[in-house]
Amino acid sequence: MRSAVRPEPIGTARLDLLPLRVDHAARMAAVLADPALHTFIGGAPCTPEELRARYERLVAGSPDPAVSWCNWVLRTRDDGRLAGTVQATVTGRTEAEIAWVVGVPWQGRGLACEAARGLVEWLRDQGVRTIVAHVHPDHRASAAVAAAAGLSPTREEQDGEIRWRSPSPGSVRGLGNAT
């Protein structure tokens, strides 16, 4: 079995995707503090302490050696502030499930689309062939991010969300870092 996929810094036109560190928790708790972020995913914002404990688990990695937990924070290049996260759970180095979240003050600027495209491009460079995301059927903004990342909706559902899937790698076009 090949070694696990490890997150590396990813650069896009306006963002630096930095591998998650535990010390990001305090700043990210503020970024993710708006309850509106939980409209479609449920739950409530984490306290800095709760987020720190979660980040400790994520950074420690999956207990399954065939699964890699890859997590990044989004840092805007114009002001150096953290603005959100992207993540990929990579199974067997060939399949990944991705997700994204951008703090409310940074929404509407195309940052989630840019970050997701950068993530998908990086995953392709790692040899990942199948990329999926799960999007709530009423979450139009998240559906737009999935589409911008080159994913298409399927007829499959999981926990009330639509499964979006990438086409085969040979047919992927337009996943550059343009916004």
Short mmCIF file of N, CA, C and O in Angstrom, two decimals, residues 24-83:
data_model
loop_
_atom_site.label_atom_id
_atom_site.label_comp_id
_atom_site.label_asym_id
_atom_site.label_seq_id
_atom_site.Cartn_x
_atom_site.Cartn_y
_atom_site.Cartn_z
N HIS A 24 -4.41 26.95 15.02
CA HIS A 24 -5.37 27.72 14.22
C HIS A 24 -6.72 27.82 14.94
O HIS A 24 -7.57 28.63 14.55
N ALA A 25 -6.96 27.00 15.95
CA ALA A 25 -8.30 26.88 16.54
C ALA A 25 -8.87 28.20 17.05
O ALA A 25 -10.04 28.51 16.79
N ALA A 26 -8.10 28.98 17.78
CA ALA A 26 -8.64 30.21 18.36
C ALA A 26 -9.10 31.17 17.27
O ALA A 26 -10.22 31.72 17.34
N ARG A 27 -8.28 31.37 16.25
CA ARG A 27 -8.67 32.29 15.16
C ARG A 27 -9.83 31.71 14.35
O ARG A 27 -10.73 32.43 13.94
N MET A 28 -9.82 30.40 14.12
CA MET A 28 -10.89 29.79 13.34
C MET A 28 -12.22 29.78 14.10
O MET A 28 -13.28 29.86 13.49
N ALA A 29 -12.18 29.71 15.42
CA ALA A 29 -13.43 29.76 16.20
C ALA A 29 -14.14 31.08 15.92
O ALA A 29 -15.37 31.11 15.78
N ALA A 30 -13.39 32.16 15.79
CA ALA A 30 -14.00 33.45 15.47
C ALA A 30 -14.54 33.46 14.04
O ALA A 30 -15.64 33.96 13.78
N VAL A 31 -13.79 32.88 13.10
CA VAL A 31 -14.22 32.83 11.70
C VAL A 31 -15.52 32.03 11.56
O VAL A 31 -16.40 32.40 10.77
N LEU A 32 -15.65 30.97 12.33
CA LEU A 32 -16.77 30.04 12.21
C LEU A 32 -17.87 30.29 13.24
O LEU A 32 -18.75 29.45 13.43
N ALA A 33 -17.84 31.45 13.90
CA ALA A 33 -18.74 31.71 15.03
C ALA A 33 -20.18 32.04 14.64
O ALA A 33 -21.07 31.96 15.48
N ASP A 34 -20.44 32.38 13.40
CA ASP A 34 -21.79 32.79 13.01
C ASP A 34 -22.70 31.58 12.93
O ASP A 34 -22.45 30.64 12.16
N PRO A 35 -23.81 31.56 13.68
CA PRO A 35 -24.74 30.43 13.64
C PRO A 35 -25.31 30.17 12.24
O PRO A 35 -25.73 29.05 11.96
N ALA A 36 -25.31 31.17 11.37
CA ALA A 36 -25.83 30.98 10.01
C ALA A 36 -25.06 29.91 9.25
O ALA A 36 -25.62 29.28 8.34
N LEU A 37 -23.80 29.67 9.62
CA LEU A 37 -23.01 28.63 8.95
C LEU A 37 -23.58 27.24 9.20
O LEU A 37 -23.28 26.31 8.47
N HIS A 38 -24.42 27.10 10.21
CA HIS A 38 -24.95 25.79 10.59
C HIS A 38 -26.37 25.56 10.09
O HIS A 38 -26.99 24.55 10.42
N THR A 39 -26.87 26.48 9.27
CA THR A 39 -28.24 26.36 8.76
C THR A 39 -28.47 25.02 8.08
O THR A 39 -29.48 24.37 8.29
N PHE A 40 -27.52 24.59 7.25
CA PHE A 40 -27.71 23.37 6.47
C PHE A 40 -27.03 22.15 7.09
O PHE A 40 -27.38 21.02 6.75
N ILE A 41 -26.04 22.36 7.95
CA ILE A 41 -25.31 21.22 8.50
C ILE A 41 -25.71 20.88 9.92
O ILE A 41 -25.31 19.85 10.45
N GLY A 42 -26.47 21.76 10.55
CA GLY A 42 -26.90 21.52 11.92
C GLY A 42 -25.82 21.87 12.93
O GLY A 42 -24.73 22.32 12.58
N GLY A 43 -26.14 21.68 14.18
CA GLY A 43 -25.20 21.98 15.24
C GLY A 43 -25.10 23.46 15.53
O GLY A 43 -25.96 24.25 15.14
N ALA A 44 -24.05 23.80 16.22
CA ALA A 44 -23.81 25.18 16.64
C ALA A 44 -22.31 25.46 16.55
O ALA A 44 -21.50 24.52 16.52
N PRO A 45 -21.93 26.72 16.52
CA PRO A 45 -20.50 27.03 16.48
C PRO A 45 -19.76 26.45 17.70
O PRO A 45 -20.30 26.38 18.80
N CYS A 46 -18.53 26.02 17.45
CA CYS A 46 -17.69 25.47 18.52
C CYS A 46 -17.01 26.60 19.28
O CYS A 46 -16.67 27.65 18.71
N THR A 47 -16.78 26.38 20.56
CA THR A 47 -15.95 27.29 21.33
C THR A 47 -14.50 27.08 20.88
O THR A 47 -14.17 26.05 20.27
N PRO A 48 -13.61 28.02 21.20
CA PRO A 48 -12.20 27.80 20.86
C PRO A 48 -11.66 26.49 21.44
O PRO A 48 -10.89 25.78 20.79
N GLU A 49 -12.09 26.14 22.65
CA GLU A 49 -11.61 24.92 23.29
C GLU A 49 -12.13 23.68 22.56
O GLU A 49 -11.40 22.71 22.35
N GLU A 50 -13.40 23.71 22.18
CA GLU A 50 -13.97 22.58 21.43
C GLU A 50 -13.29 22.43 20.07
O GLU A 50 -13.00 21.31 19.64
N LEU A 51 -13.05 23.56 19.42
CA LEU A 51 -12.41 23.50 18.11
C LEU A 51 -10.97 23.01 18.24
O LEU A 51 -10.49 22.24 17.42
N ARG A 52 -10.28 23.43 19.29
CA ARG A 52 -8.92 22.96 19.53
C ARG A 52 -8.90 21.44 19.69
O ARG A 52 -8.06 20.76 19.10
N ALA A 53 -9.82 20.90 20.46
CA ALA A 53 -9.89 19.44 20.66
C ALA A 53 -10.19 18.74 19.32
O ALA A 53 -9.59 17.70 19.01
N ARG A 54 -11.08 19.32 18.53
CA ARG A 54 -11.38 18.74 17.21
C ARG A 54 -10.15 18.78 16.32
O ARG A 54 -9.82 17.80 15.64
N TYR A 55 -9.46 19.91 16.30
CA TYR A 55 -8.26 20.04 15.46
C TYR A 55 -7.16 19.08 15.92
O TYR A 55 -6.42 18.56 15.10
N GLU A 56 -7.06 18.83 17.23
CA GLU A 56 -6.08 17.85 17.71
C GLU A 56 -6.37 16.47 17.11
O GLU A 56 -5.45 15.78 16.69
N ARG A 57 -7.65 16.09 17.07
CA ARG A 57 -8.03 14.80 16.48
C ARG A 57 -7.73 14.78 14.98
O ARG A 57 -7.21 13.79 14.46
N LEU A 58 -8.09 15.86 14.29
CA LEU A 58 -7.87 15.90 12.85
C LEU A 58 -6.39 15.86 12.49
O LEU A 58 -5.98 15.13 11.58
N VAL A 59 -5.59 16.64 13.20
CA VAL A 59 -4.15 16.68 12.93
C VAL A 59 -3.49 15.34 13.25
O VAL A 59 -2.56 14.92 12.56
N ALA A 60 -4.00 14.64 14.25
CA ALA A 60 -3.45 13.32 14.60
C ALA A 60 -3.65 12.33 13.46
O ALA A 60 -2.87 11.40 13.29
N GLY A 61 -4.70 12.52 12.68
CA GLY A 61 -4.93 11.68 11.52
C GLY A 61 -5.87 10.53 11.79
O GLY A 61 -6.19 10.19 12.92
N SER A 62 -6.27 9.93 10.69
CA SER A 62 -7.21 8.81 10.74
C SER A 62 -6.55 7.59 11.38
O SER A 62 -5.39 7.29 11.11
N PRO A 63 -7.31 6.85 12.19
CA PRO A 63 -6.76 5.61 12.73
C PRO A 63 -6.63 4.52 11.67
O PRO A 63 -5.93 3.54 11.87
N ASP A 64 -7.29 4.70 10.53
CA ASP A 64 -7.23 3.75 9.43
C ASP A 64 -6.09 4.16 8.49
O ASP A 64 -6.14 5.23 7.89
N PRO A 65 -5.05 3.34 8.34
CA PRO A 65 -3.91 3.72 7.50
C PRO A 65 -4.27 3.90 6.02
O PRO A 65 -3.52 4.52 5.28
N ALA A 66 -5.42 3.40 5.59
CA ALA A 66 -5.83 3.56 4.20
C ALA A 66 -6.60 4.86 3.97
O ALA A 66 -6.96 5.19 2.85
N VAL A 67 -6.83 5.62 5.06
CA VAL A 67 -7.60 6.87 4.97
C VAL A 67 -6.73 8.02 5.45
O VAL A 67 -6.11 7.94 6.52
N SER A 68 -6.69 9.08 4.67
CA SER A 68 -5.96 10.30 5.04
C SER A 68 -6.94 11.42 5.29
O SER A 68 -7.83 11.66 4.46
N TRP A 69 -6.78 12.09 6.42
CA TRP A 69 -7.57 13.28 6.71
C TRP A 69 -6.72 14.48 6.35
O TRP A 69 -5.70 14.76 6.99
N CYS A 70 -7.09 15.19 5.32
CA CYS A 70 -6.35 16.36 4.84
C CYS A 70 -7.21 17.60 5.07
O CYS A 70 -8.32 17.69 4.54
N ASN A 71 -6.70 18.51 5.87
CA ASN A 71 -7.45 19.71 6.24
C ASN A 71 -6.57 20.94 6.08
O ASN A 71 -5.38 20.91 6.40
N TRP A 72 -7.19 22.00 5.60
CA TRP A 72 -6.50 23.26 5.38
C TRP A 72 -7.33 24.41 5.93
O TRP A 72 -8.56 24.36 5.92
N VAL A 73 -6.66 25.48 6.35
CA VAL A 73 -7.33 26.75 6.60
C VAL A 73 -7.08 27.62 5.38
O VAL A 73 -6.06 27.48 4.68
N LEU A 74 -8.02 28.53 5.11
CA LEU A 74 -7.89 29.45 3.99
C LEU A 74 -7.39 30.78 4.54
O LEU A 74 -8.02 31.37 5.42
N ARG A 75 -6.27 31.24 4.02
CA ARG A 75 -5.73 32.55 4.41
C ARG A 75 -5.79 33.46 3.19
O ARG A 75 -5.26 33.12 2.13
N THR A 76 -6.43 34.60 3.36
CA THR A 76 -6.52 35.54 2.25
C THR A 76 -5.18 36.24 2.08
O THR A 76 -4.54 36.64 3.06
N ARG A 77 -4.76 36.36 0.85
CA ARG A 77 -3.47 36.98 0.57
C ARG A 77 -3.49 38.50 0.77
O ARG A 77 -2.48 39.08 1.11
N ASP A 78 -4.65 39.12 0.55
CA ASP A 78 -4.68 40.58 0.64
C ASP A 78 -4.49 41.10 2.06
O ASP A 78 -3.88 42.13 2.26
N ASP A 79 -5.00 40.37 3.06
CA ASP A 79 -4.85 40.86 4.44
C ASP A 79 -4.31 39.82 5.42
O ASP A 79 -4.15 40.11 6.60
N GLY A 80 -4.04 38.60 4.94
CA GLY A 80 -3.45 37.56 5.80
C GLY A 80 -4.39 36.99 6.84
O GLY A 80 -3.94 36.29 7.75
N ARG A 81 -5.69 37.24 6.70
CA ARG A 81 -6.65 36.72 7.68
C ARG A 81 -7.14 35.34 7.29
O ARG A 81 -7.24 35.02 6.11
N LEU A 82 -7.46 34.54 8.29
CA LEU A 82 -8.07 33.24 8.03
C LEU A 82 -9.53 33.47 7.71
O LEU A 82 -10.20 34.31 8.33
N ALA A 83 -10.05 32.73 6.70
CA ALA A 83 -11.40 32.98 6.21
C ALA A 83 -12.26 31.73 6.12
O ALA A 83 -13.45 31.84 5.86
#
